[in-house]
mmCIF file with all atom_site columns, C-alpha atoms in Angstrom:
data_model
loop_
_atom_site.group_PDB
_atom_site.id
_atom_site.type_symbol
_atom_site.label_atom_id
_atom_site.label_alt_id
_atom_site.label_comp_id
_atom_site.label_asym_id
_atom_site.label_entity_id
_atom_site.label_seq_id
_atom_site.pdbx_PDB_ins_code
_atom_site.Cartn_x
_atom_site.Cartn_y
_atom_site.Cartn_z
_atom_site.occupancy
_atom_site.B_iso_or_equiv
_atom_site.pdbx_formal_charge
_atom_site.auth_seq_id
_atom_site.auth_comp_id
_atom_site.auth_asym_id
_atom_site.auth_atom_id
_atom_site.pdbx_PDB_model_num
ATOM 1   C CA . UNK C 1 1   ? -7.262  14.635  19.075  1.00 42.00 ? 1   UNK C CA 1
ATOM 2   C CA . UNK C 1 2   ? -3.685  12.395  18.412  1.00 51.00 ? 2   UNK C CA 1
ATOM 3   C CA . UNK C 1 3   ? -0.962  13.916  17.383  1.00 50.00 ? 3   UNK C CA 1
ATOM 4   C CA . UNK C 1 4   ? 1.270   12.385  15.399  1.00 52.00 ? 4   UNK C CA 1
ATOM 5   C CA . UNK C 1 5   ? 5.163   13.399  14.848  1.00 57.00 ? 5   UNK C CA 1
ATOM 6   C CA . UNK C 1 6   ? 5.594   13.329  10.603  1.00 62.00 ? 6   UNK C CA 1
ATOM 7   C CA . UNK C 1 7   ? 8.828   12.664  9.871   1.00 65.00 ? 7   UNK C CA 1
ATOM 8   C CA . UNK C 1 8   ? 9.993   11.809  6.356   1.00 66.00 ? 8   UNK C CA 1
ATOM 9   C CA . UNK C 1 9   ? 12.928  9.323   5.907   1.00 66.00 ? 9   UNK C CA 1
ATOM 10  C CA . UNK C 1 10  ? 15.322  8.532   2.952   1.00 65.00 ? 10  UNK C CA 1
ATOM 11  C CA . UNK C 1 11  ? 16.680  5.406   1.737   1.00 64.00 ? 11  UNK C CA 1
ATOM 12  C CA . UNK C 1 12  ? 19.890  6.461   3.911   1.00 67.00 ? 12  UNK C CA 1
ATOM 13  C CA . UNK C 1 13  ? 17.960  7.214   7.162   1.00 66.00 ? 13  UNK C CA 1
ATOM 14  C CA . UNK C 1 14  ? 15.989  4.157   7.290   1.00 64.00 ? 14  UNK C CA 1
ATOM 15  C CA . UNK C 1 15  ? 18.351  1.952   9.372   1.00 67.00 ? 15  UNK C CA 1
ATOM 16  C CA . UNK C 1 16  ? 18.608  4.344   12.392  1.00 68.00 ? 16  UNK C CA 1
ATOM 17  C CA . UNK C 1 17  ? 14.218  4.658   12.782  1.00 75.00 ? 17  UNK C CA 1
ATOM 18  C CA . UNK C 1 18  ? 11.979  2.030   14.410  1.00 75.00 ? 18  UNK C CA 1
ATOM 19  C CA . UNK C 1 19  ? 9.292   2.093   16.272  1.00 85.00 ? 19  UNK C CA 1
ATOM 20  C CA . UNK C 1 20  ? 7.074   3.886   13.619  1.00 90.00 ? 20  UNK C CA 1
ATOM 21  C CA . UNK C 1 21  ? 3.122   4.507   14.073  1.00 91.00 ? 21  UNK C CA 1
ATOM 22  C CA . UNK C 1 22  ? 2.515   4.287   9.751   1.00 90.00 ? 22  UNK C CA 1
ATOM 23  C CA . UNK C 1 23  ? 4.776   3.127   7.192   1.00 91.00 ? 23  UNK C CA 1
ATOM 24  C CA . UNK C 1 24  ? 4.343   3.998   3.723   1.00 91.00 ? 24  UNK C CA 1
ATOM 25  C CA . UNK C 1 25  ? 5.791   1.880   0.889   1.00 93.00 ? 25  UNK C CA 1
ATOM 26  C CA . UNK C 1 26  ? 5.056   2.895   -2.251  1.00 91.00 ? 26  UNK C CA 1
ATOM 27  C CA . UNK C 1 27  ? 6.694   0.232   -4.042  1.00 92.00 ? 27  UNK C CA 1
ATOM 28  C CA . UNK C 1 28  ? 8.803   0.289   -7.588  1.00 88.00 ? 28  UNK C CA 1
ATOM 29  C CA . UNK C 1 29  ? 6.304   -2.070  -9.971  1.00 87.00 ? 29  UNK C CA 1
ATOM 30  C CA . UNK C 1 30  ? 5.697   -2.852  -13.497 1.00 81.00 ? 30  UNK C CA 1
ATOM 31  C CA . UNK C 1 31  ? 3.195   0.111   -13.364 1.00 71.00 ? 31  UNK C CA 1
ATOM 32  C CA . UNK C 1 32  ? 1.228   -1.569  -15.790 1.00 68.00 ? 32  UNK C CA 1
ATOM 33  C CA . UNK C 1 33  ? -1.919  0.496   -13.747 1.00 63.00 ? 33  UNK C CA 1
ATOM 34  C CA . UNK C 1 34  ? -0.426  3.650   -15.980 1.00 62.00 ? 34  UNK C CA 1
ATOM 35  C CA . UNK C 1 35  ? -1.129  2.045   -19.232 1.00 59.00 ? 35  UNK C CA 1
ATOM 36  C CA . UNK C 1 36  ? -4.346  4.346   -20.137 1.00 61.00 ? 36  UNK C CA 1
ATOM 37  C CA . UNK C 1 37  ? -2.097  7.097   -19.451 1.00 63.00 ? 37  UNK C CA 1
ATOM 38  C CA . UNK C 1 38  ? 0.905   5.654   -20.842 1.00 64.00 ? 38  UNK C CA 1
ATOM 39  C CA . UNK C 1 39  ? 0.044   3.118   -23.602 1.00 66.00 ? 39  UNK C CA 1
ATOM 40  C CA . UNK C 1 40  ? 3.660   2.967   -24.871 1.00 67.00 ? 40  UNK C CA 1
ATOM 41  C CA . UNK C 1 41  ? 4.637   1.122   -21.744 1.00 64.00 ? 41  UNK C CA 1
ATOM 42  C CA . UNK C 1 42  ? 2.655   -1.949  -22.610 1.00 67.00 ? 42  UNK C CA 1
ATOM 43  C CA . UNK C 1 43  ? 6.030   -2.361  -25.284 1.00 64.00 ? 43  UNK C CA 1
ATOM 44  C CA . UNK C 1 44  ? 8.359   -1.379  -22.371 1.00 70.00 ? 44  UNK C CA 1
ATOM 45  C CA . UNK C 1 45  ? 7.335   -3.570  -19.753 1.00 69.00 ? 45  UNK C CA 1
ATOM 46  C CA . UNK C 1 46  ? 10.120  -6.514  -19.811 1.00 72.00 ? 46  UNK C CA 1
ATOM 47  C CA . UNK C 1 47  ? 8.905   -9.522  -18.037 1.00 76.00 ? 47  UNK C CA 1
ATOM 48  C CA . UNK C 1 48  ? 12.463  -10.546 -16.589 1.00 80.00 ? 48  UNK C CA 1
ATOM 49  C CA . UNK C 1 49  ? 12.482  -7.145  -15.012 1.00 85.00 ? 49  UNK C CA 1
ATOM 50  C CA . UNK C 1 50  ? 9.504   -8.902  -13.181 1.00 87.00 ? 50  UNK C CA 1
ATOM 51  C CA . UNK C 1 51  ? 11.621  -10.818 -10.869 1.00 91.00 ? 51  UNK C CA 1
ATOM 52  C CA . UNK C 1 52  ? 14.001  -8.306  -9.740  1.00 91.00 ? 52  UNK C CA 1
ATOM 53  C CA . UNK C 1 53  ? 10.914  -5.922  -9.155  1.00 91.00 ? 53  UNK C CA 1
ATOM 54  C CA . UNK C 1 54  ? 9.406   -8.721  -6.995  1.00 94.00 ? 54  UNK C CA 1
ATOM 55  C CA . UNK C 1 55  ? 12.619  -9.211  -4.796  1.00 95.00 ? 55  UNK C CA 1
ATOM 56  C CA . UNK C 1 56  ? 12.526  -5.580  -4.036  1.00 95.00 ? 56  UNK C CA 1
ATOM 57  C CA . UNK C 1 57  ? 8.958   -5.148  -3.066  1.00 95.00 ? 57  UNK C CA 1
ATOM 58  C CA . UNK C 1 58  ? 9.098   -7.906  -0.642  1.00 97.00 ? 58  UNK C CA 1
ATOM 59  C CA . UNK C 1 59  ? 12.158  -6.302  0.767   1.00 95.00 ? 59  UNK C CA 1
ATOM 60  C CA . UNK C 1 60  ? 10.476  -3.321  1.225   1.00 95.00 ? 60  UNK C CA 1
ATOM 61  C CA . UNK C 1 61  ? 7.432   -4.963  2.890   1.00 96.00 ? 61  UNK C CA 1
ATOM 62  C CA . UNK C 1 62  ? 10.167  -6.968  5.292   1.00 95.00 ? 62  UNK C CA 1
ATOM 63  C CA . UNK C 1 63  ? 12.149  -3.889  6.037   1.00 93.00 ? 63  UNK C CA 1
ATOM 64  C CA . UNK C 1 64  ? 9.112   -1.442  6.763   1.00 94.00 ? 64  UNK C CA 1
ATOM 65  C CA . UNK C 1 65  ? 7.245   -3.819  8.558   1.00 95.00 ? 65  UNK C CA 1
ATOM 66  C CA . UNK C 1 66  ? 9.815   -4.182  11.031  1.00 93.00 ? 66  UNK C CA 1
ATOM 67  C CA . UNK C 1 67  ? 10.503  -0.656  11.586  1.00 92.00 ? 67  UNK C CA 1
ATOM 68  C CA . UNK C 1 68  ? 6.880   -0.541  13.150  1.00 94.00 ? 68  UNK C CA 1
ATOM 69  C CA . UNK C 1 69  ? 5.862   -0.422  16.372  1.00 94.00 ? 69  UNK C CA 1
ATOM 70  C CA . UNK C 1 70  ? 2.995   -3.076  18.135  1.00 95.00 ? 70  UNK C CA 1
ATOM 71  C CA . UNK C 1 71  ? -0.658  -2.045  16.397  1.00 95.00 ? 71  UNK C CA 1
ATOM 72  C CA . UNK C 1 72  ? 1.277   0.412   13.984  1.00 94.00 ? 72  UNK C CA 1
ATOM 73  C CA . UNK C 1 73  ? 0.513   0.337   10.228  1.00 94.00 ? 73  UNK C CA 1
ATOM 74  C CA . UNK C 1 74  ? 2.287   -0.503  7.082   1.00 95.00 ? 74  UNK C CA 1
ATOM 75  C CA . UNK C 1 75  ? 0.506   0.560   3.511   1.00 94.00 ? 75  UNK C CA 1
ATOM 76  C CA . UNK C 1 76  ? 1.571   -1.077  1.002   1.00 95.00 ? 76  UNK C CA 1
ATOM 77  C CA . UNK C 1 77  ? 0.860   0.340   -2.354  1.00 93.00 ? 77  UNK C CA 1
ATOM 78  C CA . UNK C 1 78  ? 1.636   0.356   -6.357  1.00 92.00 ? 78  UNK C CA 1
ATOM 79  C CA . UNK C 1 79  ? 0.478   1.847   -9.508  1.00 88.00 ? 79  UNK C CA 1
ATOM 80  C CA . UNK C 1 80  ? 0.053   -2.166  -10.945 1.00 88.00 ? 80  UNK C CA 1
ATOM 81  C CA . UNK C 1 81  ? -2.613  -4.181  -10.990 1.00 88.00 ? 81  UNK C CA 1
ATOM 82  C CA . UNK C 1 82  ? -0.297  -7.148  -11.643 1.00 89.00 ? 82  UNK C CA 1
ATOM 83  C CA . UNK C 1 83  ? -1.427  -9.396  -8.493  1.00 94.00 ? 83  UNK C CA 1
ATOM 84  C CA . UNK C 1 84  ? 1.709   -10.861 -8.530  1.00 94.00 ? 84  UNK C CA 1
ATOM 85  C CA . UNK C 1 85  ? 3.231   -7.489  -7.475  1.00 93.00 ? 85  UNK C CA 1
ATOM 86  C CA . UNK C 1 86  ? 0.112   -6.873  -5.496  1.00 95.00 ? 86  UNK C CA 1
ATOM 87  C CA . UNK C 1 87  ? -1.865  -9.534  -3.514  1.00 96.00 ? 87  UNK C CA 1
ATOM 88  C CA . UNK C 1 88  ? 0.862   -12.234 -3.501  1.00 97.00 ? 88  UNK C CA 1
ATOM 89  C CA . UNK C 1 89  ? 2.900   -10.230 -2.048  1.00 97.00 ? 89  UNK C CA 1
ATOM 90  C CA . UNK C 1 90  ? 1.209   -9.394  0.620   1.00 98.00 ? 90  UNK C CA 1
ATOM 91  C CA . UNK C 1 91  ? -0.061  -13.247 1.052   1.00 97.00 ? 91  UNK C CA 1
ATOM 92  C CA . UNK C 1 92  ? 3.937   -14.167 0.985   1.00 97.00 ? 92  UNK C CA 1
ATOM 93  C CA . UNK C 1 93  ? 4.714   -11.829 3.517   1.00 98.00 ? 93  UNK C CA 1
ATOM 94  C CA . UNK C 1 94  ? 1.737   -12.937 5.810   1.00 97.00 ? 94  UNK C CA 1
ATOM 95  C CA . UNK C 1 95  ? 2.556   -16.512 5.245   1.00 96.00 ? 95  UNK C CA 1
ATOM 96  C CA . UNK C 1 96  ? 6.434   -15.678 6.521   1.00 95.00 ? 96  UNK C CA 1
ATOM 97  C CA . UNK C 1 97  ? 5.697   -13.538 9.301   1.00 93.00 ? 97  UNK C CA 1
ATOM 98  C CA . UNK C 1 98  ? 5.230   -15.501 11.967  1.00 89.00 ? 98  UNK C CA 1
ATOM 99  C CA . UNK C 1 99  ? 1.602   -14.320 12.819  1.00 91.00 ? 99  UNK C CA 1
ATOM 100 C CA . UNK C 1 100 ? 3.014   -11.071 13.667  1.00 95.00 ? 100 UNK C CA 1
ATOM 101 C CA . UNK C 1 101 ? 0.872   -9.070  11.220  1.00 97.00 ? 101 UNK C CA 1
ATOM 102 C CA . UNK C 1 102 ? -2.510  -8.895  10.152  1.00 96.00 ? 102 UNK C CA 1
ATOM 103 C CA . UNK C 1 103 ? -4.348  -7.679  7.476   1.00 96.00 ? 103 UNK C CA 1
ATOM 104 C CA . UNK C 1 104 ? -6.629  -4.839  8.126   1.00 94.00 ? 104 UNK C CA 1
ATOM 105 C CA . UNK C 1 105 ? -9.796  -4.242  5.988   1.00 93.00 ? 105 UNK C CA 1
ATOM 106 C CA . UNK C 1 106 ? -8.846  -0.883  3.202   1.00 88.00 ? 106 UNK C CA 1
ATOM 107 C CA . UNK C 1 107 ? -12.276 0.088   2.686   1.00 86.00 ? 107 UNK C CA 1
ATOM 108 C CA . UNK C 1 108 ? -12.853 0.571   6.670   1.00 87.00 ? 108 UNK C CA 1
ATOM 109 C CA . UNK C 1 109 ? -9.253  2.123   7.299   1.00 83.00 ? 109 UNK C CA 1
ATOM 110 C CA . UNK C 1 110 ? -10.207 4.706   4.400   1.00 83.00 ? 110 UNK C CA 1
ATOM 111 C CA . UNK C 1 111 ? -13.347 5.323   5.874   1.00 83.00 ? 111 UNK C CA 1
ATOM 112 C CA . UNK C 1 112 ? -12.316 5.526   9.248   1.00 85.00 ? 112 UNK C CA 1
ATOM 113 C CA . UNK C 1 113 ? -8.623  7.489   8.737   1.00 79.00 ? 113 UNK C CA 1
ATOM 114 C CA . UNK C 1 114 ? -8.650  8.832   5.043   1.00 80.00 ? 114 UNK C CA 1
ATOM 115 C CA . UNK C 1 115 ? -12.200 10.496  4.496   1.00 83.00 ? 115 UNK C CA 1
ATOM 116 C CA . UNK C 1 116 ? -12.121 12.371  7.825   1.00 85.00 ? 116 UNK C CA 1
ATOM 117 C CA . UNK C 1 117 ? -8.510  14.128  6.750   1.00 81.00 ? 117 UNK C CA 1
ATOM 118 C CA . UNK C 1 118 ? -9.725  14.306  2.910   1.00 80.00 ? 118 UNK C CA 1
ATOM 119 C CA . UNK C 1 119 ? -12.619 16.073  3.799   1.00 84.00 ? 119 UNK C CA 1
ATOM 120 C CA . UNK C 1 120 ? -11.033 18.499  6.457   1.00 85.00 ? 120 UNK C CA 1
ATOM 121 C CA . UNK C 1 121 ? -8.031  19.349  4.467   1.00 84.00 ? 121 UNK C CA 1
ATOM 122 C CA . UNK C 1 122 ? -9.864  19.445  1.200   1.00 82.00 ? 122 UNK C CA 1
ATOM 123 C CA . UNK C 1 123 ? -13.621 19.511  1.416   1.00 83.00 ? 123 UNK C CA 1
ATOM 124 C CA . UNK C 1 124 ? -14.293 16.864  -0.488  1.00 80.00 ? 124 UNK C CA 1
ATOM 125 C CA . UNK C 1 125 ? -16.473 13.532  -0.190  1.00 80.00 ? 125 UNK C CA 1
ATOM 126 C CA . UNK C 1 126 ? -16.690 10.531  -1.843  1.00 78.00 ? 126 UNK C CA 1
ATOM 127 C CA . UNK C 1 127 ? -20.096 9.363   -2.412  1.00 81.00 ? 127 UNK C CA 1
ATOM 128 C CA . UNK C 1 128 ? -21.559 6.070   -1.263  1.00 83.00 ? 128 UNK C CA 1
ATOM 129 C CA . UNK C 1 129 ? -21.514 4.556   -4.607  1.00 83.00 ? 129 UNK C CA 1
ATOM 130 C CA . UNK C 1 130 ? -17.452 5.286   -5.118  1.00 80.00 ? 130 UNK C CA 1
ATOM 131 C CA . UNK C 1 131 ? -17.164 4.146   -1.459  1.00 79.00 ? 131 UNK C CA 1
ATOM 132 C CA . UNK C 1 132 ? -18.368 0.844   -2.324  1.00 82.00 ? 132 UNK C CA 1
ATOM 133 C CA . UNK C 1 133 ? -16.583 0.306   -6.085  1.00 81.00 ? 133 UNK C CA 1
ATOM 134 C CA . UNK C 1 134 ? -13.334 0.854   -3.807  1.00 79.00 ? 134 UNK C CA 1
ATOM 135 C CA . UNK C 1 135 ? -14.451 -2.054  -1.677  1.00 80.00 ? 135 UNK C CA 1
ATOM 136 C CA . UNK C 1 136 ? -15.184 -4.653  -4.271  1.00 84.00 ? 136 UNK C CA 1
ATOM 137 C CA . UNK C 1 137 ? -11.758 -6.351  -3.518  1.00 88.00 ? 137 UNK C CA 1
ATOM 138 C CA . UNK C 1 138 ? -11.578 -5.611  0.195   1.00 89.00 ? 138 UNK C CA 1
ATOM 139 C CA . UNK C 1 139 ? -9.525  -6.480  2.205   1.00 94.00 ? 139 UNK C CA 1
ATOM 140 C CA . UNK C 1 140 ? -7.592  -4.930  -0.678  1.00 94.00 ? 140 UNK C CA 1
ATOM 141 C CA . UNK C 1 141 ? -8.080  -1.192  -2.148  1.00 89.00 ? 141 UNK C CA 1
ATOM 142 C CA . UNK C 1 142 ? -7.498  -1.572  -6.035  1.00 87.00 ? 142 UNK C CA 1
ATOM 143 C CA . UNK C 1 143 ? -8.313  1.594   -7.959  1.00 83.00 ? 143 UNK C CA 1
ATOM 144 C CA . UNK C 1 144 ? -8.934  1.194   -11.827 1.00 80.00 ? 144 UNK C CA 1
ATOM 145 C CA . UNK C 1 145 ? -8.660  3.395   -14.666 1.00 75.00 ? 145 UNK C CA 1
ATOM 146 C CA . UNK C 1 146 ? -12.340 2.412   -15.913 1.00 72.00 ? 146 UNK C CA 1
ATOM 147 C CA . UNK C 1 147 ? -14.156 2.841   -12.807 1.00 71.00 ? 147 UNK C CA 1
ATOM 148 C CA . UNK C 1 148 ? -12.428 5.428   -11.148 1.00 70.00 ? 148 UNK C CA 1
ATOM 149 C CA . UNK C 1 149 ? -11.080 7.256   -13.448 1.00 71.00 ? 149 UNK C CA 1
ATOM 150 C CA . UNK C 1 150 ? -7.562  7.785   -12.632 1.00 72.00 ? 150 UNK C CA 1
ATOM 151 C CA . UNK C 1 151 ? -4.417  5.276   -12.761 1.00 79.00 ? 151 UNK C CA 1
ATOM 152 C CA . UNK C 1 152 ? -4.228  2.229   -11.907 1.00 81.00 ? 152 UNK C CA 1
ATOM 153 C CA . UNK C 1 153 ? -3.383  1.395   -8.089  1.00 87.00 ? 153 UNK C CA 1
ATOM 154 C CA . UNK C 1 154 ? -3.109  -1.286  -5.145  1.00 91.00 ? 154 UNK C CA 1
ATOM 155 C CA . UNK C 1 155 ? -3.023  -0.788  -1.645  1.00 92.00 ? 155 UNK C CA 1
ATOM 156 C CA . UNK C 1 156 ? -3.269  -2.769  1.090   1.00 95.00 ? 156 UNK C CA 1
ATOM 157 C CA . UNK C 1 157 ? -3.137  -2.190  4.543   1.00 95.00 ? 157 UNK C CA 1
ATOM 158 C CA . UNK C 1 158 ? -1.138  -4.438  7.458   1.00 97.00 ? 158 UNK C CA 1
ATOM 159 C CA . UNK C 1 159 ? -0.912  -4.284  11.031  1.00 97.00 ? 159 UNK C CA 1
ATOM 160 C CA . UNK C 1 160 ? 1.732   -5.191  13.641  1.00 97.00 ? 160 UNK C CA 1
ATOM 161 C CA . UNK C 1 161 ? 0.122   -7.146  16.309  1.00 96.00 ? 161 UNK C CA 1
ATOM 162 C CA . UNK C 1 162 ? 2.814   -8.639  18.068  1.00 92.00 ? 162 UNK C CA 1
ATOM 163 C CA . UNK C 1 163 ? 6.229   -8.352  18.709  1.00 84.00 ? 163 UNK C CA 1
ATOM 164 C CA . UNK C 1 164 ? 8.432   -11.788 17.974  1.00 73.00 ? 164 UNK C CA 1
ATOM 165 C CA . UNK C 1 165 ? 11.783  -12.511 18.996  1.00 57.00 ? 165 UNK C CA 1
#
């Protein structure tokens, strides 16, 4: 089996690391994805505050995407379902990149990566049918309050596949 060196990193840290096997950004958004939980942030959510959120997350996508070594992965998630926070940003930053990244299918990276440690660690399964409501916007993995039963969330899942200079 692989073994894999975890190492968290701050903010601060970041500059000094490449070379990474996974990347996880878990971006700041509007987290409109919260508002079953959190109706009251329907009259929060500022839409010029919508910009400066977007800057940032494609930031973040830039900066941890280059921190990753060739075939190492970069998930890219929120707690929106705001598809300009989501899928456009991820289009954007495939458009820009030079054909250095690829997009890699959610449902079969969950499948293949997430289940297995899911149901070591924890013993638990997701059934067929769950399986597939995750999938219905593959290559994307959008989780939503009404059919899943928990918050709102986006995550999708990109690949470095070549190095450019």
């Amino acid at each position: 089996s692989d073994v894999y060196k975890r190492q968290i990193v701050s903010d601060a840290q970041i500059g000094e690391v490449k070379s990474l096997d996974v990347v996880v950004v878990e971006a700041p958004s509007s987290h409109l994805g919260e508002l079953g939980a959190r109706p009251e942030l329907k009259w929060k959510f500022n839409k010029d505050e919508l910009t400066r959120l977007h800057k940032l997350q494609a930031a973040l996508i830039r900066e941890g995407a280059r921190k990753l070594k060739l075939g190492g992965h970069l998930i890219y998630a929120t707690t929106s379902l705001n598809k300009s926070e989501n899928e456009a940003q991820i289009e954007n930053f495939l458009r820009t990149s030079h054909n250095s990244y690829r997009l890699v299918p959610a449902l079969s990276y969950l499948k293949d990566y997430v289940q297995p440690y899911v149901q070591n660690f924890f013993h638990f399964n997701w059934d067929e049918k769950t399986l597939a409501s995750m999938g219905e916007h593959d290559p994307f993995l959008v989780l939503s309050p009404d059919v899943h039963s928990c918050q709102g969330m986006f995550i999708a899942i990109l690949q470095r596949t070549r190095i450019s200079t």
